[in-house]
PDB file of C-alpha atoms and ligand atoms in Angstrom:
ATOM      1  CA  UNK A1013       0.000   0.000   0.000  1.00  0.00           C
ATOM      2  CA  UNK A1014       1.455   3.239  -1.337  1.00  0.00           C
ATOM      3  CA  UNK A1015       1.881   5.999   1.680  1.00  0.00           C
ATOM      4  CA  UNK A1016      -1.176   7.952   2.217  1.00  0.00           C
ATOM      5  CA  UNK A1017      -0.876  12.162   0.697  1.00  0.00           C
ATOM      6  CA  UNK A1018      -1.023  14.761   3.094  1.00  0.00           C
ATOM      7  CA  UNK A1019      -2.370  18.465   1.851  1.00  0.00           C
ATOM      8  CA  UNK A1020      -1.526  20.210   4.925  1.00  0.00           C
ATOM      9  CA  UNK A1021      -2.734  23.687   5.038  1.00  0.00           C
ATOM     10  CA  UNK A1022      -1.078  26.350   7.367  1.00  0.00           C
ATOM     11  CA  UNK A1023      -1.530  30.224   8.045  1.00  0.00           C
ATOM     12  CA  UNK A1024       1.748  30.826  10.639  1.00  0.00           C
ATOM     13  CA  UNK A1025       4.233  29.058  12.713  1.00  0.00           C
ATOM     14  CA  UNK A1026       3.687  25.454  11.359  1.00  0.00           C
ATOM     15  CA  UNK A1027       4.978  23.656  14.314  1.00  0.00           C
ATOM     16  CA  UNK A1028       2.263  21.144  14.044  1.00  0.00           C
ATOM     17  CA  UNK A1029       3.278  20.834  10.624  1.00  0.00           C
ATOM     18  CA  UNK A1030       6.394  20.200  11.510  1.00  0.00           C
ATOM     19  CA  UNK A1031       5.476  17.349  13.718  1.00  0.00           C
ATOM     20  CA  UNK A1032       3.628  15.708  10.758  1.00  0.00           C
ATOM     21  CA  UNK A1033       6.988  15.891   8.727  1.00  0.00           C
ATOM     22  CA  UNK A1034       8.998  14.678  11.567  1.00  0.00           C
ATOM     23  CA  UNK A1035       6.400  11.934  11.688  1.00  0.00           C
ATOM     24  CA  UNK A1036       6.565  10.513   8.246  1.00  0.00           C
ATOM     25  CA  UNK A1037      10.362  11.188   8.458  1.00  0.00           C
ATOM     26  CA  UNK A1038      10.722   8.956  11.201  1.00  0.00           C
ATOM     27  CA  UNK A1039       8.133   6.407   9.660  1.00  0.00           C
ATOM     28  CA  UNK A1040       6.236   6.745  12.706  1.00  0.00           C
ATOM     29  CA  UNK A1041       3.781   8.343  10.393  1.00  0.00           C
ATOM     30  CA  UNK A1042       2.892   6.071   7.297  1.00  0.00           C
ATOM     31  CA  UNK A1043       2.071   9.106   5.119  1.00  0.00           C
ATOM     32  CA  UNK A1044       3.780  11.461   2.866  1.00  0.00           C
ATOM     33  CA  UNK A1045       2.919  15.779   3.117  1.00  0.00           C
ATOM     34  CA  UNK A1046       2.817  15.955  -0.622  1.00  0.00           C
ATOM     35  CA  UNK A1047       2.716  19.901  -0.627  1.00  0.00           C
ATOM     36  CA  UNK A1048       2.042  22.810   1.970  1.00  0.00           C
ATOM     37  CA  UNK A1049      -0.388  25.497   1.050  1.00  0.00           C
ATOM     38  CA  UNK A1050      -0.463  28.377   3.323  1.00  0.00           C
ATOM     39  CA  UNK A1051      -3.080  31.877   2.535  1.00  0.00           C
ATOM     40  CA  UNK A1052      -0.039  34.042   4.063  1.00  0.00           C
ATOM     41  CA  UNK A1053       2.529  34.196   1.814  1.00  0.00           C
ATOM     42  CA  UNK A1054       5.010  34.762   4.857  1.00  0.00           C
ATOM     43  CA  UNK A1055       3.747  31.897   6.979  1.00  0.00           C
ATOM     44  CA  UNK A1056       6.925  29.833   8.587  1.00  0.00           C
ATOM     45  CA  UNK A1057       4.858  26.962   7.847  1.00  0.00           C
ATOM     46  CA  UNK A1058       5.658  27.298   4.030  1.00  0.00           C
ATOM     47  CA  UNK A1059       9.430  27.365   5.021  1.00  0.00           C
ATOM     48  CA  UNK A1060       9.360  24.342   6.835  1.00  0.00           C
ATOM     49  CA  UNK A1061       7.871  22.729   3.820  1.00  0.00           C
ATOM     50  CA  UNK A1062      10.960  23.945   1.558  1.00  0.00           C
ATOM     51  CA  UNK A1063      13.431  22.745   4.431  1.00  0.00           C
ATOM     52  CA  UNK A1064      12.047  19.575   3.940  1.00  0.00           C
ATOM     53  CA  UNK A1065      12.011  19.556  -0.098  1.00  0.00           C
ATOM     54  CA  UNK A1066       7.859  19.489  -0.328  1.00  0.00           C
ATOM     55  CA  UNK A1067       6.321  22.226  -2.529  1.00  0.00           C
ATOM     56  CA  UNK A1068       4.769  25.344  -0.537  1.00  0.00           C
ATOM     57  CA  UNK A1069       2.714  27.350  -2.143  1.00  0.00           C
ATOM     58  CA  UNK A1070       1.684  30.739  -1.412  1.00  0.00           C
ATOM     59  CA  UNK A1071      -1.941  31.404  -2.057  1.00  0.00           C
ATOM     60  CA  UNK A1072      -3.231  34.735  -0.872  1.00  0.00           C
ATOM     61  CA  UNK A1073      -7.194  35.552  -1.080  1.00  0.00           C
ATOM     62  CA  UNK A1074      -6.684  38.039  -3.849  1.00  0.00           C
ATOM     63  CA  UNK A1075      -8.810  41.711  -3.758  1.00  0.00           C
ATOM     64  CA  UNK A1076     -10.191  40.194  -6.877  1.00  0.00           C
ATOM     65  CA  UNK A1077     -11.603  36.899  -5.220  1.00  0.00           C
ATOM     66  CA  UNK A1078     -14.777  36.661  -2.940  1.00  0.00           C
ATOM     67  CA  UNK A1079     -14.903  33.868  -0.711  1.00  0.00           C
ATOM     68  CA  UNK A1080     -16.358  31.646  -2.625  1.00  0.00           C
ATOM     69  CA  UNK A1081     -14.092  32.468  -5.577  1.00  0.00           C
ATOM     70  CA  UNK A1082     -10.672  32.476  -3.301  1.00  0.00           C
ATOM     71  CA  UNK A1083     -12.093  28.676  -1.998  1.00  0.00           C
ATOM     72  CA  UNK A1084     -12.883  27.428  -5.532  1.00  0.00           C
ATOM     73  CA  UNK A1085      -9.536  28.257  -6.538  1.00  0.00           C
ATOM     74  CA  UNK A1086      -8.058  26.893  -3.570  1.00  0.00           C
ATOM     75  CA  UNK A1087      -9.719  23.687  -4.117  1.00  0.00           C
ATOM     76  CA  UNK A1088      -7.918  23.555  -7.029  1.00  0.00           C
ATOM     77  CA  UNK A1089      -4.989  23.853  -6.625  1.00  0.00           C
ATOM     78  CA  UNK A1090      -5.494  21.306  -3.431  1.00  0.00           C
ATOM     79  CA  UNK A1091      -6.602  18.943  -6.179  1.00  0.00           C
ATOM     80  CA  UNK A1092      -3.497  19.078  -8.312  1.00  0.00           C
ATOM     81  CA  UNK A1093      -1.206  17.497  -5.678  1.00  0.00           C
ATOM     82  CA  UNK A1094      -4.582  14.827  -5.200  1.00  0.00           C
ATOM     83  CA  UNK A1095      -4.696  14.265  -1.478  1.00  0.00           C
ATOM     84  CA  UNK A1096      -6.439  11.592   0.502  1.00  0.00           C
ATOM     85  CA  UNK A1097      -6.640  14.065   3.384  1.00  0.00           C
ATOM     86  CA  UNK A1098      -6.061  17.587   3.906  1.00  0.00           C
ATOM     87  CA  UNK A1099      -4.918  18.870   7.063  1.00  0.00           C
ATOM     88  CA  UNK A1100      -5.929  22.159   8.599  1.00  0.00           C
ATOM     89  CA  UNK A1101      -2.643  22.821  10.758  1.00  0.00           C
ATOM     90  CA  UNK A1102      -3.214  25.902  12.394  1.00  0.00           C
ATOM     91  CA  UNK A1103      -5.110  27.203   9.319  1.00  0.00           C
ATOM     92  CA  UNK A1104      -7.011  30.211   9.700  1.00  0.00           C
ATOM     93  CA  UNK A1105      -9.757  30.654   7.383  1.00  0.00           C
ATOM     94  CA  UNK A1106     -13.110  29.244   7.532  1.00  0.00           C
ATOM     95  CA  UNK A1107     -13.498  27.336   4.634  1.00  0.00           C
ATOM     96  CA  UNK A1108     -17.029  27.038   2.590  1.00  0.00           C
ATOM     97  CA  UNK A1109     -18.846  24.529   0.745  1.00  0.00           C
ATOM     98  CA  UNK A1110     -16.708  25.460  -2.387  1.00  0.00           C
ATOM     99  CA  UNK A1111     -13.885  23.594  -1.018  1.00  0.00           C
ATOM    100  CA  UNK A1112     -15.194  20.966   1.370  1.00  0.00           C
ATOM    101  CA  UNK A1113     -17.855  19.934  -1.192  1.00  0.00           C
ATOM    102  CA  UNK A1114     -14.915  18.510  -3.521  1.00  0.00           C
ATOM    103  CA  UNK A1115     -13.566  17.014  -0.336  1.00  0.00           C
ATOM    104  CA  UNK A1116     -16.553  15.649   1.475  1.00  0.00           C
ATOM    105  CA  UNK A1117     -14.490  13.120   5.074  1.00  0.00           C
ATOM    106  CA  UNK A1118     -11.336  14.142   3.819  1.00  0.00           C
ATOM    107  CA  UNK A1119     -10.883  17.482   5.620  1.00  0.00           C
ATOM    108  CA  UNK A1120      -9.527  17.189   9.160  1.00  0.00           C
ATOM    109  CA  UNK A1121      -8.641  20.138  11.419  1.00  0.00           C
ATOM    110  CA  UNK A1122      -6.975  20.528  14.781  1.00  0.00           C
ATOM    111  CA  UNK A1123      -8.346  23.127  17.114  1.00  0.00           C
ATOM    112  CA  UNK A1124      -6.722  23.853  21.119  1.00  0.00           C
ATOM    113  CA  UNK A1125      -9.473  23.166  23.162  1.00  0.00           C
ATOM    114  CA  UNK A1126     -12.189  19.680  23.786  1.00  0.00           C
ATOM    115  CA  UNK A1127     -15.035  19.648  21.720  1.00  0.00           C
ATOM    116  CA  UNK A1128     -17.624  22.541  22.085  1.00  0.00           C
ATOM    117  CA  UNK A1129     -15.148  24.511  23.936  1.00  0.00           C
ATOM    118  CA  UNK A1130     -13.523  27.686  22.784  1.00  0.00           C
ATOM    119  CA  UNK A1131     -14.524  27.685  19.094  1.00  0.00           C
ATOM    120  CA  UNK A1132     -12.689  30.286  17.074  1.00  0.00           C
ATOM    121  CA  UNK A1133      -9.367  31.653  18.003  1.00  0.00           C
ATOM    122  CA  UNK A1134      -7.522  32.593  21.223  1.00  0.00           C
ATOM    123  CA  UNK A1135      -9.302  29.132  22.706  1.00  0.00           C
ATOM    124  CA  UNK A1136      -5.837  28.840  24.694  1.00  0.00           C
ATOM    125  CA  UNK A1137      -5.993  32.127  26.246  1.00  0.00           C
ATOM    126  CA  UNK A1138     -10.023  31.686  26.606  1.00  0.00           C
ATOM    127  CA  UNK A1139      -9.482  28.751  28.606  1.00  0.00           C
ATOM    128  CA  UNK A1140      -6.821  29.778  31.189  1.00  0.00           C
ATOM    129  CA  UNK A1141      -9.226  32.652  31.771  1.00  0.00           C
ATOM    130  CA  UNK A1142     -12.283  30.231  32.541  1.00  0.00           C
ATOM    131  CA  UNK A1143      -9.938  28.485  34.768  1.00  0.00           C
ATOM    132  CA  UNK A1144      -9.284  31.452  36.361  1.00  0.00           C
ATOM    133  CA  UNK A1145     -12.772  32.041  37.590  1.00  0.00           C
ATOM    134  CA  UNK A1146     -13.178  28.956  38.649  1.00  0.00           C
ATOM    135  CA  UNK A1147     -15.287  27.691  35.309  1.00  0.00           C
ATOM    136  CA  UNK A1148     -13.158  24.998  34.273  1.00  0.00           C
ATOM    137  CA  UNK A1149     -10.726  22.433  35.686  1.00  0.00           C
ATOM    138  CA  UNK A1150      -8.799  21.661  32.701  1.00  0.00           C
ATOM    139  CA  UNK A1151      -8.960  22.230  29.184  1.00  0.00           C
ATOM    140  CA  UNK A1152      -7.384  20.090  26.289  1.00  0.00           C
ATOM    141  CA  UNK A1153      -6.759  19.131  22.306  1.00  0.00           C
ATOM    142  CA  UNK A1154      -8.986  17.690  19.597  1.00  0.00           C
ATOM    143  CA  UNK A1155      -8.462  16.493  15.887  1.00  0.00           C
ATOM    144  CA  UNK A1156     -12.023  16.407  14.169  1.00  0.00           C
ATOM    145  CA  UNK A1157     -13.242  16.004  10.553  1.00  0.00           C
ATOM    146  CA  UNK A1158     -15.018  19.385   9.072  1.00  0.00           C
ATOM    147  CA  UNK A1159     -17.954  18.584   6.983  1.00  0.00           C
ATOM    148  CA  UNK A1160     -19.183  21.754   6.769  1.00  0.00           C
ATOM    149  CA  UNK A1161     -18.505  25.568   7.564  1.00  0.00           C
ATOM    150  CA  UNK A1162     -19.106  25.107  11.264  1.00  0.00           C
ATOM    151  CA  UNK A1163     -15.844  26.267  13.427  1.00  0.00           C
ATOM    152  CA  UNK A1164     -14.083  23.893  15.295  1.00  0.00           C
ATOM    153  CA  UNK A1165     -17.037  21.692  15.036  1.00  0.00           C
ATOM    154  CA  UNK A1166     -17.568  18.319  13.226  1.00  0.00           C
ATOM    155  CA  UNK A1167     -17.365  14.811  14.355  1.00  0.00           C
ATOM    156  CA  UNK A1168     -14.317  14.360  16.684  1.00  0.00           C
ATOM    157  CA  UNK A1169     -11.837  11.980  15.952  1.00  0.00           C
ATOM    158  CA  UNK A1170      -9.500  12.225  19.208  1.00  0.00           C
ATOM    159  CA  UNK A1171      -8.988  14.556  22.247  1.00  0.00           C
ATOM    160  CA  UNK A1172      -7.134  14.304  24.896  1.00  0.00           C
ATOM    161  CA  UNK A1173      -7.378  16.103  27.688  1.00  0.00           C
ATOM    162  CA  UNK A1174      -4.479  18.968  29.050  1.00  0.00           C
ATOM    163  CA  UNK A1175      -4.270  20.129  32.485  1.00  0.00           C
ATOM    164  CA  UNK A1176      -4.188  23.416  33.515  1.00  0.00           C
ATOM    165  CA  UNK A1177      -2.140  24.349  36.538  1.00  0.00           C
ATOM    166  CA  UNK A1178      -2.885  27.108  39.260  1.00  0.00           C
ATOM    167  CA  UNK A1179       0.442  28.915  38.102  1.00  0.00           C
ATOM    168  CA  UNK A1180       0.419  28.623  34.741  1.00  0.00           C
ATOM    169  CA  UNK A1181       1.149  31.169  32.808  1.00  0.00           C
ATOM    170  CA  UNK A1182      -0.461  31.792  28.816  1.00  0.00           C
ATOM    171  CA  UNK A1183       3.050  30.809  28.096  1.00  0.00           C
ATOM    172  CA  UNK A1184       2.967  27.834  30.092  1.00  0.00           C
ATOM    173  CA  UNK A1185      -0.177  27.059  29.171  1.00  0.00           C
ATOM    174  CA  UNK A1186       0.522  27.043  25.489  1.00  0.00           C
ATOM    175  CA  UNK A1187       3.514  25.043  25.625  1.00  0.00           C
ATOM    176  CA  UNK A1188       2.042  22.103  27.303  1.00  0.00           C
ATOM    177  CA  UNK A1189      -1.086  22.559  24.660  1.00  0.00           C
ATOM    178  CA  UNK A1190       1.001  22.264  21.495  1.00  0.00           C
ATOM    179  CA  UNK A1191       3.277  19.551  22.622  1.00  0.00           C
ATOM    180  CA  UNK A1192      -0.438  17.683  23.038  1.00  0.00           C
ATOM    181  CA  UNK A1193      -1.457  18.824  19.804  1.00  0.00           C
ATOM    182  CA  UNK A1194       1.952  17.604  18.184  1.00  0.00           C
ATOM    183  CA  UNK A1195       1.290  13.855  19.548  1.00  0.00           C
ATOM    184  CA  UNK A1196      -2.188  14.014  19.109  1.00  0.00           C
ATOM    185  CA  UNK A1197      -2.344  14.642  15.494  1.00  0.00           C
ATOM    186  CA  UNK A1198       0.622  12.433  14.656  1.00  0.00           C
ATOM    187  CA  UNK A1199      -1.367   9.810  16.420  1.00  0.00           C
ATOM    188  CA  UNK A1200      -4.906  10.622  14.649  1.00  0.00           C
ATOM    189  CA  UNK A1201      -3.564  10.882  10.870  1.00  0.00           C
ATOM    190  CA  UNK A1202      -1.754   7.479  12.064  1.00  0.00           C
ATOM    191  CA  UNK A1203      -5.005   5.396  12.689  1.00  0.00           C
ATOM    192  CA  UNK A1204      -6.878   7.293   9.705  1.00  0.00           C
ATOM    193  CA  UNK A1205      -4.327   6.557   7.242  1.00  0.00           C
ATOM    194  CA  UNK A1206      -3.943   2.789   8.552  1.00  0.00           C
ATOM    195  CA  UNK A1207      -7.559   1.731   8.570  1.00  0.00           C
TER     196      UNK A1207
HETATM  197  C1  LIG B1933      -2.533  25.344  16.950  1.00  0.00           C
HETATM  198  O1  LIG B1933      -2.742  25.595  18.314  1.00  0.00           O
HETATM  199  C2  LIG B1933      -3.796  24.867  16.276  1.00  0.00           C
HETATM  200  O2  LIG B1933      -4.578  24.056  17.093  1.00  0.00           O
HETATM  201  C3  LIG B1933      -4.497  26.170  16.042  1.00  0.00           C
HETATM  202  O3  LIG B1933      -3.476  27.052  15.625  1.00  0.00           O
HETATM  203  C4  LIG B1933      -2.252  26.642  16.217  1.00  0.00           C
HETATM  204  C5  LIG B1933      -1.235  26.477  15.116  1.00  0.00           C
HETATM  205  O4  LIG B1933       0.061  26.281  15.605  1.00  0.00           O
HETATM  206  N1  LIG B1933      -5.584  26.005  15.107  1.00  0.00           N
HETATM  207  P1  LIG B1933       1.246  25.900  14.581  1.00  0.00           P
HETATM  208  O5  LIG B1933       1.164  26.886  13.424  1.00  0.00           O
HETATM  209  O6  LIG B1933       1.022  24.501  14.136  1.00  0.00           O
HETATM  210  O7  LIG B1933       2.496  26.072  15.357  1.00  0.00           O
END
């Protein structure tokens, strides 16, 4: 069985990404990240992709493009490198029907919080301030597949769960998060691409 191919979209740091590369670099991961598309051109995501000899390409919504334009075109190109999943790595846009349509249960994205927590961004920071009035006792990871335009919603393929401690800083906080995240989605694209 030929090595399953990764699309893994990113809009910044790409250290998740990064932990997918390690991952099929150390064969831990039976798959292959056949290219990196990221919507900011400056992303460090799309770097790590060139370290590791994988095309990155820059695709910026252009003034020109509506949504639904920008996510037909990105669908495109996505197809051209013909994935068997595509990753949302710390991607940043929602994406629409346009693009998850010509995907349907191949789209899987990883968000910093359990299920029906903290949709949207800054769900790290969010968190440590729930803890901090006494609304949560912990907080956590989850990889789930996105059927649809929801945010950080769709059904949930892992979580685990992340403590939060009565010191921690955001800092702190965030560290022990995206180590999680890094096993966690290693782990997840391991059973999907296995099964
Ligand atoms: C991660 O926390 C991910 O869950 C969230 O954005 C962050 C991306 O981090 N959606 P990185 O770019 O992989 O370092």
């Amino acid at each position: 069985m030929s090595a399953a191919r990764l699309v893994v979209l990113v809009s910044g740091n790409g250290s998740n990404l990064q932990a997918v590369l390690d991952g099929c670099a150390s064969g831990e991961l039976r798959a292959q990240v056949v290219a990196v598309i990221s919507d900011k051109p400056d992303a460090f995501g799309l770097e790590r992709a060139r370290r590791a000899g994988i095309p990155a390409v820059a695709q910026p919504k252009l003034a020109t493009q509506d949504r639904a334009a920008y996510d037909s075109a990105l669908a495109a190109q996505v197809a051209t490198f013909k994935p068997d999943w595509i990753v949302l790595a710390g991607w940043m846009r929602l994406l629409s029907a346009k693009l998850l349509d010509r995907f349907p249960g191949q789209v899987i994205n990883l968000h910093p919080a359990l299920p029906e927590m903290f949709p949207g961004t800054h769900a790290i920071e969010r968190a440590l301030d729930a803890y901090q009035r006494g609304e949560i006792a912990c907080t956590g990871v989850m990889v789930h597949l996105v059927p649809d335009e929801g945010v950080d919603c769709g059904p949930v393929l892992a979580q685990q769960v992340v403590a939060i401690e009565p010191n921690d800083s955001l800092e702190t906080l965030a560290a022990r998060i995206h180590a999680t995240e890094h096993n966690l989605l290693v782990s997840t694209l391991n059973s999907l691409v296995t099964h």
